[in-house]
Coordinates of N, CA and C in Angstrom, one line a residue:
M467 N -41.8 -9.6 -140.5 CA -40.4 -9.3 -140.1 C -40.1 -10.1 -138.8
F468 N -38.9 -10.7 -138.8 CA -38.4 -11.4 -137.7 C -37.9 -10.5 -136.6
R469 N -38.6 -10.6 -135.4 CA -38.2 -9.7 -134.3 C -37.2 -10.3 -133.4
G470 N -37.0 -11.6 -133.5 CA -36.1 -12.3 -132.5 C -36.8 -13.3 -131.8
L471 N -36.2 -13.8 -130.7 CA -36.8 -14.8 -129.8 C -37.7 -14.2 -128.8
T472 N -38.8 -14.8 -128.6 CA -39.7 -14.3 -127.5 C -39.1 -14.6 -126.2
I473 N -39.6 -14.0 -125.2 CA -39.0 -14.2 -123.8 C -39.1 -15.6 -123.4
G474 N -40.2 -16.3 -123.8 CA -40.4 -17.7 -123.5 C -39.4 -18.6 -124.2
E475 N -39.2 -18.3 -125.5 CA -38.2 -19.1 -126.2 C -36.8 -18.9 -125.7
F476 N -36.5 -17.6 -125.3 CA -35.2 -17.3 -124.8 C -35.0 -18.0 -123.4
A477 N -36.0 -18.0 -122.6 CA -36.0 -18.7 -121.3 C -35.6 -20.2 -121.5
Q478 N -36.3 -20.8 -122.4 CA -36.0 -22.3 -122.7 C -34.6 -22.5 -123.1
L479 N -34.0 -21.6 -123.9 CA -32.7 -21.8 -124.4 C -31.6 -21.5 -123.4
T480 N -31.9 -20.6 -122.5 CA -30.9 -20.2 -121.5 C -31.1 -20.8 -120.1
H481 N -32.2 -21.5 -119.9 CA -32.6 -22.1 -118.6 C -32.8 -21.0 -117.5
L482 N -33.1 -19.8 -118.0 CA -33.5 -18.7 -117.0 C -35.0 -18.6 -117.1
S483 N -35.6 -18.4 -116.0 CA -37.1 -18.3 -116.0 C -37.5 -17.0 -116.6
V484 N -38.8 -16.9 -117.1 CA -39.3 -15.7 -117.6 C -39.3 -14.6 -116.6
R485 N -39.6 -15.0 -115.4 CA -39.6 -14.0 -114.3 C -38.2 -13.4 -114.0
T486 N -37.2 -14.3 -114.1 CA -35.8 -13.9 -113.9 C -35.4 -13.0 -115.0
L487 N -35.7 -13.3 -116.2 CA -35.4 -12.5 -117.3 C -36.0 -11.1 -117.2
R488 N -37.2 -11.0 -116.8 CA -37.9 -9.7 -116.6 C -37.1 -8.9 -115.5
R489 N -36.7 -9.6 -114.4 CA -36.0 -8.9 -113.4 C -34.7 -8.4 -113.8
Y490 N -34.0 -9.2 -114.6 CA -32.7 -8.8 -115.2 C -32.8 -7.6 -116.1
H491 N -33.9 -7.6 -116.9 CA -34.2 -6.4 -117.7 C -34.4 -5.2 -116.9
E492 N -35.2 -5.3 -115.9 CA -35.6 -4.1 -115.1 C -34.3 -3.6 -114.4
S493 N -33.4 -4.5 -114.0 CA -32.2 -4.0 -113.3 C -31.1 -3.6 -114.3
G494 N -31.3 -3.8 -115.6 CA -30.3 -3.4 -116.6 C -29.2 -4.5 -116.8
L495 N -29.3 -5.6 -116.1 CA -28.3 -6.6 -116.2 C -28.3 -7.3 -117.6
L496 N -29.5 -7.6 -118.1 CA -29.6 -8.3 -119.4 C -30.9 -7.7 -120.1
E497 N -30.7 -6.7 -120.9 CA -31.8 -6.1 -121.6 C -32.1 -6.8 -122.9
P498 N -33.4 -6.9 -123.2 CA -33.8 -7.5 -124.5 C -33.2 -6.7 -125.7
A499 N -33.1 -7.4 -126.8 CA -32.7 -6.7 -128.0 C -33.6 -5.7 -128.5
S500 N -34.9 -5.9 -128.3 CA -36.0 -5.0 -128.6 C -37.2 -5.2 -127.8
V501 N -38.0 -4.2 -127.7 CA -39.3 -4.3 -127.0 C -40.4 -3.6 -127.9
D502 N -41.4 -4.4 -128.1 CA -42.5 -3.9 -128.9 C -43.2 -2.7 -128.2
P503 N -43.2 -1.5 -128.8 CA -43.8 -0.4 -128.1 C -45.3 -0.5 -127.9
A504 N -45.9 -1.3 -128.7 CA -47.4 -1.4 -128.6 C -47.8 -2.5 -127.6
S505 N -47.1 -3.6 -127.6 CA -47.5 -4.7 -126.8 C -46.6 -4.9 -125.5
G506 N -45.4 -4.3 -125.6 CA -44.5 -4.5 -124.5 C -43.8 -5.8 -124.5
Y507 N -44.0 -6.6 -125.5 CA -43.3 -7.9 -125.6 C -41.8 -7.7 -125.8
R508 N -41.0 -8.5 -125.1 CA -39.6 -8.5 -125.1 C -39.1 -9.5 -126.2
Y509 N -38.1 -9.1 -126.9 CA -37.5 -10.0 -127.9 C -36.0 -10.0 -127.7
Y510 N -35.4 -11.2 -127.9 CA -34.0 -11.4 -127.7 C -33.4 -12.0 -129.0
T511 N -32.1 -12.0 -129.0 CA -31.4 -12.6 -130.2 C -30.5 -13.7 -129.7
A512 N -30.1 -14.6 -130.7 CA -29.2 -15.7 -130.3 C -27.8 -15.2 -129.8
D513 N -27.4 -14.0 -130.2 CA -26.2 -13.5 -129.8 C -26.1 -13.2 -128.3
Q514 N -27.3 -13.1 -127.7 CA -27.4 -12.8 -126.2 C -27.3 -14.1 -125.4
I515 N -27.4 -15.2 -126.0 CA -27.4 -16.5 -125.3 C -26.1 -16.7 -124.4
P516 N -24.9 -16.4 -125.0 CA -23.7 -16.6 -124.1 C -23.7 -15.7 -122.9
A517 N -24.1 -14.5 -123.0 CA -24.2 -13.6 -121.8 C -25.1 -14.1 -120.8
A518 N -26.3 -14.6 -121.3 CA -27.3 -15.1 -120.4 C -26.8 -16.4 -119.7
Q519 N -26.0 -17.2 -120.4 CA -25.5 -18.4 -119.8 C -24.4 -18.1 -118.7
V520 N -23.6 -17.0 -119.0 CA -22.6 -16.6 -118.0 C -23.4 -16.1 -116.7
I521 N -24.4 -15.3 -116.9 CA -25.2 -14.8 -115.8 C -25.8 -16.0 -115.0
H522 N -26.3 -16.9 -115.7 CA -26.9 -18.1 -115.1 C -25.9 -18.8 -114.2
R523 N -24.7 -19.0 -114.8 CA -23.7 -19.8 -114.0 C -23.2 -19.0 -112.8
L524 N -23.0 -17.7 -113.0 CA -22.5 -16.9 -111.9 C -23.5 -16.8 -110.8
R525 N -24.8 -16.7 -111.1 CA -25.8 -16.7 -110.1 C -26.0 -18.1 -109.4
E526 N -25.7 -19.2 -110.1 CA -25.7 -20.5 -109.5 C -24.6 -20.6 -108.4
L527 N -23.5 -19.9 -108.7 CA -22.4 -19.8 -107.7 C -22.6 -18.8 -106.6
G528 N -23.7 -18.1 -106.6 CA -24.0 -17.2 -105.6 C -23.4 -15.8 -105.7
V529 N -22.9 -15.5 -106.9 CA -22.2 -14.2 -107.1 C -23.3 -13.1 -107.1
P530 N -23.2 -12.0 -106.2 CA -24.2 -11.0 -106.1 C -24.4 -10.3 -107.5
L531 N -25.7 -9.8 -107.7 CA -26.0 -9.2 -108.9 C -25.1 -8.0 -109.3
N532 N -24.7 -7.2 -108.3 CA -23.8 -6.1 -108.6 C -22.5 -6.6 -109.2
D533 N -22.0 -7.7 -108.6 CA -20.7 -8.2 -109.1 C -20.9 -8.8 -110.5
V534 N -22.0 -9.5 -110.7 CA -22.3 -10.0 -112.1 C -22.3 -8.9 -113.1
A535 N -22.9 -7.8 -112.8 CA -23.0 -6.7 -113.7 C -21.6 -6.1 -114.0
K536 N -20.8 -6.0 -113.0 CA -19.4 -5.5 -113.1 C -18.6 -6.5 -114.0
I537 N -18.7 -7.8 -113.8 CA -18.0 -8.8 -114.6 C -18.4 -8.7 -116.0
L538 N -19.7 -8.5 -116.3 CA -20.2 -8.4 -117.7 C -19.7 -7.1 -118.3
A539 N -19.6 -6.1 -117.5 CA -19.3 -4.7 -118.1 C -17.9 -4.5 -118.4
T540 N -17.0 -5.3 -117.8 CA -15.5 -5.0 -118.0 C -15.0 -6.0 -119.0
E541 N -14.1 -5.5 -119.8 CA -13.3 -6.3 -120.8 C -11.9 -6.6 -120.3
D542 N -11.6 -6.1 -119.1 CA -10.3 -6.3 -118.5 C -10.3 -7.7 -117.8
A543 N -9.4 -8.6 -118.3 CA -9.4 -9.9 -117.8 C -8.9 -9.9 -116.3
A544 N -8.0 -9.1 -116.0 CA -7.5 -9.0 -114.6 C -8.6 -8.5 -113.7
E545 N -9.4 -7.5 -114.1 CA -10.4 -7.0 -113.2 C -11.5 -8.1 -113.0
R546 N -11.8 -8.8 -114.1 CA -12.8 -9.9 -114.0 C -12.3 -11.0 -113.0
A547 N -11.0 -11.3 -113.1 CA -10.4 -12.3 -112.2 C -10.5 -11.8 -110.7
D548 N -10.2 -10.5 -110.5 CA -10.3 -9.9 -109.1 C -11.7 -10.1 -108.6
L549 N -12.7 -9.7 -109.4 CA -14.1 -9.8 -108.9 C -14.4 -11.3 -108.6
A550 N -14.1 -12.2 -109.5 CA -14.4 -13.6 -109.3 C -13.6 -14.1 -108.1
G551 N -12.3 -13.6 -107.9 CA -11.5 -14.1 -106.8 C -12.1 -13.6 -105.5
G552 N -12.6 -12.4 -105.4 CA -13.2 -11.9 -104.2 C -14.4 -12.7 -103.8
H553 N -15.2 -13.2 -104.7 CA -16.3 -14.0 -104.4 C -15.8 -15.4 -103.9
L554 N -14.8 -15.9 -104.6 CA -14.2 -17.2 -104.2 C -13.7 -17.2 -102.8
R555 N -13.1 -16.1 -102.4 CA -12.6 -15.9 -101.0 C -13.8 -15.9 -100.0
R556 N -14.9 -15.2 -100.4 CA -16.0 -15.2 -99.5 C -16.6 -16.6 -99.4
L557 N -16.6 -17.4 -100.5 CA -17.1 -18.8 -100.4 C -16.2 -19.6 -99.5
E558 N -14.9 -19.5 -99.6 CA -14.0 -20.2 -98.8 C -14.1 -19.9 -97.3
E559 N -14.3 -18.6 -97.0 CA -14.5 -18.2 -95.6 C -15.8 -18.8 -95.1
E560 N -16.9 -18.8 -95.9 CA -18.1 -19.3 -95.5 C -18.0 -20.8 -95.3
L561 N -17.2 -21.5 -96.1 CA -17.0 -23.0 -96.0 C -16.2 -23.3 -94.7
D562 N -15.2 -22.4 -94.4 CA -14.5 -22.6 -93.1 C -15.4 -22.5 -91.9
R563 N -16.3 -21.5 -92.0 CA -17.2 -21.3 -90.9 C -18.2 -22.5 -90.7
T564 N -18.6 -23.0 -91.9 CA -19.6 -24.1 -91.9 C -18.9 -25.3 -91.3
R565 N -17.6 -25.6 -91.7 CA -16.9 -26.8 -91.2 C -16.7 -26.7 -89.7
A566 N -16.3 -25.5 -89.3 CA -16.1 -25.3 -87.8 C -17.4 -25.5 -87.1
A567 N -18.6 -25.0 -87.6 CA -19.9 -25.2 -87.0 C -20.2 -26.7 -86.9
V568 N -19.9 -27.4 -88.0 CA -20.3 -28.8 -88.0 C -19.5 -29.6 -87.0
V569 N -18.2 -29.3 -86.9 CA -17.3 -29.9 -85.9 C -17.8 -29.6 -84.5
S570 N -18.2 -28.4 -84.2 CA -18.7 -28.0 -82.9 C -20.0 -28.7 -82.6
L571 N -20.9 -28.7 -83.6 CA -22.2 -29.4 -83.3 C -22.0 -30.9 -83.1
R572 N -21.1 -31.5 -83.8 CA -20.9 -32.9 -83.5 C -20.4 -33.2 -82.1
R573 N -19.5 -32.3 -81.6 CA -19.0 -32.4 -80.3 C -20.1 -32.2 -79.2
V574 N -21.0 -31.3 -79.6 CA -22.1 -31.1 -78.6 C -23.0 -32.3 -78.6
L575 N -23.3 -32.9 -79.8 CA -24.2 -34.0 -79.8 C -23.5 -35.3 -79.3
R576 N -22.2 -35.4 -79.5 CA -21.5 -36.6 -79.0 C -20.3 -36.2 -78.2
P577 N -20.5 -35.6 -77.0 CA -19.4 -35.0 -76.3 C -18.3 -36.0 -75.9
G578 N -18.6 -37.3 -75.8 CA -17.7 -38.3 -75.3 C -16.9 -39.0 -76.4
D579 N -17.3 -38.8 -77.7 CA -16.8 -39.6 -78.8 C -15.4 -39.2 -79.1
D580 N -14.9 -38.0 -78.9 CA -13.6 -37.6 -79.4 C -12.5 -38.1 -78.4
G581 N -12.9 -38.4 -77.2 CA -11.9 -38.9 -76.2 C -10.9 -37.9 -75.8
L582 N -11.2 -36.6 -75.9 CA -10.3 -35.6 -75.5 C -10.3 -35.4 -74.0
D583 N -9.2 -35.3 -73.3 CA -9.1 -34.9 -71.9 C -8.8 -33.4 -71.8
V584 N -9.6 -32.7 -71.1 CA -9.5 -31.3 -70.9 C -8.8 -31.0 -69.5
E585 N -7.7 -30.3 -69.6 CA -7.0 -30.0 -68.3 C -6.8 -28.5 -68.2
L586 N -7.1 -27.9 -67.1 CA -6.8 -26.5 -66.9 C -5.5 -26.3 -66.1
R587 N -4.6 -25.6 -66.6 CA -3.3 -25.5 -66.0 C -2.6 -24.2 -66.3
A588 N -1.7 -23.7 -65.5 CA -0.9 -22.5 -65.7 C 0.3 -22.8 -66.5
V589 N 0.8 -22.0 -67.4 CA 2.0 -22.1 -68.1 C 2.9 -20.9 -67.9
A590 N 4.1 -21.1 -68.1 CA 5.1 -20.0 -67.9 C 4.9 -18.9 -69.0
A591 N 5.2 -17.7 -68.6 CA 5.1 -16.6 -69.5 C 6.0 -16.8 -70.7
K592 N 5.6 -16.4 -71.8 CA 6.5 -16.5 -73.0 C 6.4 -15.3 -73.9
T593 N 7.5 -15.1 -74.7 CA 7.5 -14.0 -75.6 C 7.0 -14.5 -77.0
V594 N 6.2 -13.7 -77.6 CA 5.6 -14.2 -78.9 C 5.6 -13.0 -79.9
A595 N 5.4 -13.4 -81.2 CA 5.1 -12.5 -82.2 C 3.5 -12.5 -82.3
A596 N 2.9 -11.4 -82.4 CA 1.4 -11.4 -82.3 C 0.8 -10.4 -83.3
V597 N -0.4 -10.7 -83.7 CA -1.2 -9.8 -84.4 C -2.5 -9.6 -83.7
E598 N -2.9 -8.4 -83.5 CA -4.1 -8.1 -82.7 C -5.0 -7.1 -83.4
G599 N -6.3 -7.2 -83.0 CA -7.3 -6.3 -83.6 C -8.6 -6.5 -83.0
V600 N -9.6 -5.7 -83.3 CA -11.0 -5.8 -82.9 C -11.8 -6.3 -84.1
V601 N -12.5 -7.4 -83.9 CA -13.2 -8.0 -85.0 C -14.6 -8.4 -84.5
D602 N -15.5 -8.6 -85.5 CA -16.8 -9.2 -85.2 C -16.8 -10.7 -85.0
H603 N -17.7 -11.2 -84.2 CA -17.7 -12.6 -83.8 C -17.8 -13.5 -85.1
D604 N -18.6 -13.1 -86.1 CA -18.7 -13.9 -87.3 C -17.5 -13.9 -88.1
D605 N -16.5 -13.0 -87.9 CA -15.3 -12.9 -88.7 C -14.1 -13.5 -88.0
V606 N -14.3 -14.1 -86.9 CA -13.2 -14.6 -86.1 C -12.3 -15.6 -86.9
L607 N -13.0 -16.7 -87.5 CA -12.2 -17.7 -88.1 C -11.5 -17.2 -89.3
A608 N -12.1 -16.3 -90.1 CA -11.4 -15.7 -91.3 C -10.2 -14.9 -90.8
R609 N -10.4 -14.0 -89.8 CA -9.4 -13.2 -89.3 C -8.2 -14.0 -88.7
Y610 N -8.6 -15.1 -88.0 CA -7.5 -15.9 -87.4 C -6.6 -16.5 -88.5
G611 N -7.2 -17.0 -89.6 CA -6.4 -17.5 -90.7 C -5.6 -16.4 -91.4
E612 N -6.1 -15.2 -91.5 CA -5.3 -14.1 -92.1 C -4.1 -13.7 -91.2
A613 N -4.4 -13.7 -89.9 CA -3.4 -13.3 -88.9 C -2.3 -14.4 -88.9
M614 N -2.6 -15.7 -89.0 CA -1.6 -16.7 -89.0 C -0.8 -16.6 -90.2
A615 N -1.4 -16.3 -91.3 CA -0.6 -16.1 -92.6 C 0.4 -15.0 -92.4
E616 N 0.0 -13.9 -91.8 CA 0.9 -12.7 -91.6 C 2.1 -13.2 -90.6
L617 N 1.7 -13.9 -89.6 CA 2.7 -14.3 -88.6 C 3.7 -15.3 -89.3
D618 N 3.2 -16.2 -90.1 CA 4.1 -17.2 -90.8 C 5.1 -16.4 -91.6
A619 N 4.7 -15.4 -92.3 CA 5.6 -14.6 -93.1 C 6.6 -13.8 -92.2
A620 N 6.1 -13.3 -91.1 CA 6.9 -12.5 -90.2 C 8.0 -13.3 -89.5
V621 N 7.7 -14.5 -89.1 CA 8.7 -15.3 -88.3 C 9.3 -16.4 -89.2
A622 N 9.2 -16.3 -90.5 CA 9.8 -17.4 -91.3 C 11.3 -17.5 -91.0
G623 N 11.8 -18.7 -90.8 CA 13.2 -18.9 -90.5 C 13.5 -18.9 -89.0
L624 N 12.6 -18.5 -88.2 CA 12.8 -18.5 -86.7 C 12.3 -19.8 -86.1
P625 N 13.0 -20.4 -85.2 CA 12.6 -21.7 -84.7 C 11.4 -21.5 -83.8
P626 N 10.3 -22.3 -84.0 CA 9.1 -22.1 -83.1 C 9.4 -22.7 -81.7
L627 N 8.8 -22.0 -80.7 CA 9.0 -22.5 -79.3 C 7.7 -23.0 -78.7
G628 N 6.7 -23.3 -79.6 CA 5.5 -23.8 -79.0 C 4.4 -23.7 -80.1
P629 N 3.2 -24.2 -79.8 CA 2.1 -24.1 -80.7 C 1.6 -22.7 -80.8
P630 N 1.0 -22.3 -81.9 CA 0.3 -21.0 -82.0 C -1.0 -21.0 -81.2
G631 N -1.5 -19.8 -81.0 CA -2.7 -19.7 -80.2 C -3.4 -18.4 -80.3
G632 N -4.4 -18.1 -79.5 CA -5.0 -16.9 -79.5 C -5.6 -16.5 -78.2
R633 N -5.8 -15.2 -78.0 CA -6.5 -14.7 -76.8 C -7.7 -13.9 -77.3
Y634 N -8.9 -14.1 -76.6 CA -10.1 -13.5 -77.1 C -10.8 -12.8 -75.9
A635 N -11.1 -11.5 -76.2 CA -11.8 -10.7 -75.1 C -13.2 -11.3 -74.9
N636 N -13.7 -11.2 -73.6 CA -15.0 -11.6 -73.3 C -16.1 -10.9 -74.1
E637 N -15.8 -9.7 -74.5 CA -16.8 -8.9 -75.3 C -17.1 -9.5 -76.6
L638 N -16.1 -10.3 -77.1 CA -16.3 -10.9 -78.4 C -17.5 -11.9 -78.4
F639 N -17.7 -12.5 -77.2 CA -18.8 -13.5 -77.1 C -20.1 -12.9 -76.4
T640 N -19.9 -11.9 -75.6 CA -21.0 -11.3 -74.9 C -21.7 -10.2 -75.8
G641 N -20.9 -9.5 -76.5 CA -21.4 -8.4 -77.3 C -21.3 -8.6 -78.8
G642 N -20.6 -9.7 -79.3 CA -20.5 -9.9 -80.7 C -19.3 -9.2 -81.4
R643 N -18.5 -8.5 -80.6 CA -17.3 -7.8 -81.1 C -16.3 -7.6 -80.0
G644 N -15.1 -7.8 -80.3 CA -14.1 -7.7 -79.3 C -12.7 -7.9 -79.8
A645 N -11.7 -7.7 -78.9 CA -10.3 -7.8 -79.2 C -9.9 -9.3 -79.4
V646 N -9.1 -9.5 -80.4 CA -8.5 -10.8 -80.6 C -7.0 -10.7 -80.8
L647 N -6.2 -11.5 -80.2 CA -4.8 -11.5 -80.3 C -4.3 -12.9 -80.7
V648 N -3.7 -13.0 -81.9 CA -3.2 -14.3 -82.4 C -1.7 -14.3 -82.3
Y649 N -1.1 -15.4 -81.9 CA 0.3 -15.3 -81.6 C 1.0 -16.6 -82.0
R650 N 2.3 -16.5 -82.2 CA 3.3 -17.6 -82.3 C 4.4 -17.4 -81.4
P651 N 4.7 -18.4 -80.5 CA 5.9 -18.2 -79.6 C 7.2 -18.3 -80.4
V652 N 8.0 -17.3 -80.2 CA 9.4 -17.3 -80.8 C 10.3 -16.6 -79.9
A653 N 11.6 -16.9 -80.0 CA 12.6 -16.3 -79.1 C 12.8 -14.8 -79.3
D654 N 12.8 -14.4 -80.6 CA 13.1 -13.0 -81.0 C 12.1 -12.6 -82.0
P655 N 10.9 -12.2 -81.6 CA 9.9 -11.8 -82.6 C 10.3 -10.5 -83.3
P656 N 9.8 -10.3 -84.6 CA 10.1 -9.1 -85.3 C 9.6 -7.9 -84.6
A657 N 10.3 -6.7 -84.7 CA 9.8 -5.5 -84.1 C 8.5 -5.0 -84.8
R658 N 7.8 -4.2 -84.0 CA 6.6 -3.7 -84.5 C 6.8 -2.9 -85.8
G659 N 5.9 -3.1 -86.8 CA 6.0 -2.4 -88.0 C 6.8 -3.1 -89.1
T660 N 7.3 -4.4 -88.8 CA 8.0 -5.1 -89.8 C 7.2 -5.3 -91.0
G661 N 7.7 -5.0 -92.2 CA 6.9 -5.0 -93.4 C 6.4 -6.3 -93.7
A662 N 7.1 -7.4 -93.5 CA 6.6 -8.7 -93.9 C 5.4 -9.1 -93.1
A663 N 5.2 -8.5 -92.0 CA 4.1 -8.9 -91.1 C 2.9 -7.9 -91.2
R664 N 3.0 -6.9 -92.0 CA 2.0 -5.9 -92.1 C 0.8 -6.5 -92.9
G665 N -0.4 -6.4 -92.3 CA -1.6 -7.0 -93.0 C -2.3 -6.0 -93.8
A666 N -3.2 -6.4 -94.7 CA -4.0 -5.6 -95.6 C -4.8 -4.6 -94.8
A667 N -5.3 -5.0 -93.6 CA -6.2 -4.1 -92.8 C -5.4 -3.3 -91.8
G668 N -4.0 -3.3 -91.9 CA -3.2 -2.5 -91.0 C -2.8 -3.2 -89.7
R669 N -3.1 -4.5 -89.6 CA -2.7 -5.2 -88.4 C -1.2 -5.6 -88.6
R670 N -0.5 -5.7 -87.5 CA 1.0 -5.9 -87.6 C 1.4 -6.9 -86.6
A671 N 2.4 -7.7 -87.0 CA 3.1 -8.6 -86.0 C 4.0 -7.7 -85.3
R672 N 4.1 -7.8 -83.9 CA 4.9 -6.9 -83.2 C 5.6 -7.6 -82.0
R673 N 6.6 -7.0 -81.5 CA 7.3 -7.5 -80.3 C 6.4 -7.1 -79.1
R674 N 6.2 -8.1 -78.3 CA 5.3 -7.9 -77.1 C 6.1 -8.4 -75.8
R675 N 5.6 -7.9 -74.7 CA 6.1 -8.3 -73.4 C 5.6 -9.7 -73.2
P676 N 6.3 -10.5 -72.4 CA 5.8 -11.8 -72.0 C 4.5 -11.7 -71.3
F677 N 3.6 -12.6 -71.5 CA 2.4 -12.7 -70.8 C 2.0 -14.1 -70.5
R678 N 1.1 -14.3 -69.5 CA 0.7 -15.6 -69.1 C -0.5 -16.1 -69.9
I679 N -0.4 -17.3 -70.5 CA -1.5 -17.8 -71.3 C -2.2 -18.8 -70.4
P680 N -3.5 -18.6 -70.0 CA -4.2 -19.5 -69.1 C -4.5 -20.8 -69.8

């Protein structure tokens, strides 16, 4: 009687190692079609190859096992897209952090190559629309991008009065977590609680008193 493909044969067809297939079986991610009760041998069918290939591809892209299981378990295309989109956003954030680290490292290794002149000066106080919150040091770049997107939506149509910027508490660098304020200078920033500026995490663009930016 044909029992199916052995685990070795299935591994060759799917490019998943025997060890990986065993781990997926134990976790319930990809169970064999049958298991011989006497020998414990695992057998698979050709119908399981597409699922195995999807798992292989998702794992190559670094999708966590829990998310892979959820993607396989749902038949809702929108839910699958949300799960995949969440991982894509994590990849993009990691890529942004990597790019920033590369730029920073190059400046450390070749401090004179960029030809930048650094000048410390005082500037006049200005009114800004701002988003503030307490974040972890590792999340600064991602949060800065999110805050800028909120501010762009909040001040759309208002003439800019200068470049955007940010203020960072010393605790962010000494303790790994601290307050961050991201701003855009505008003459009449939206009042606190403006719907267009409300972020997913509850941060808001708000009217602020003028302050001095060192």
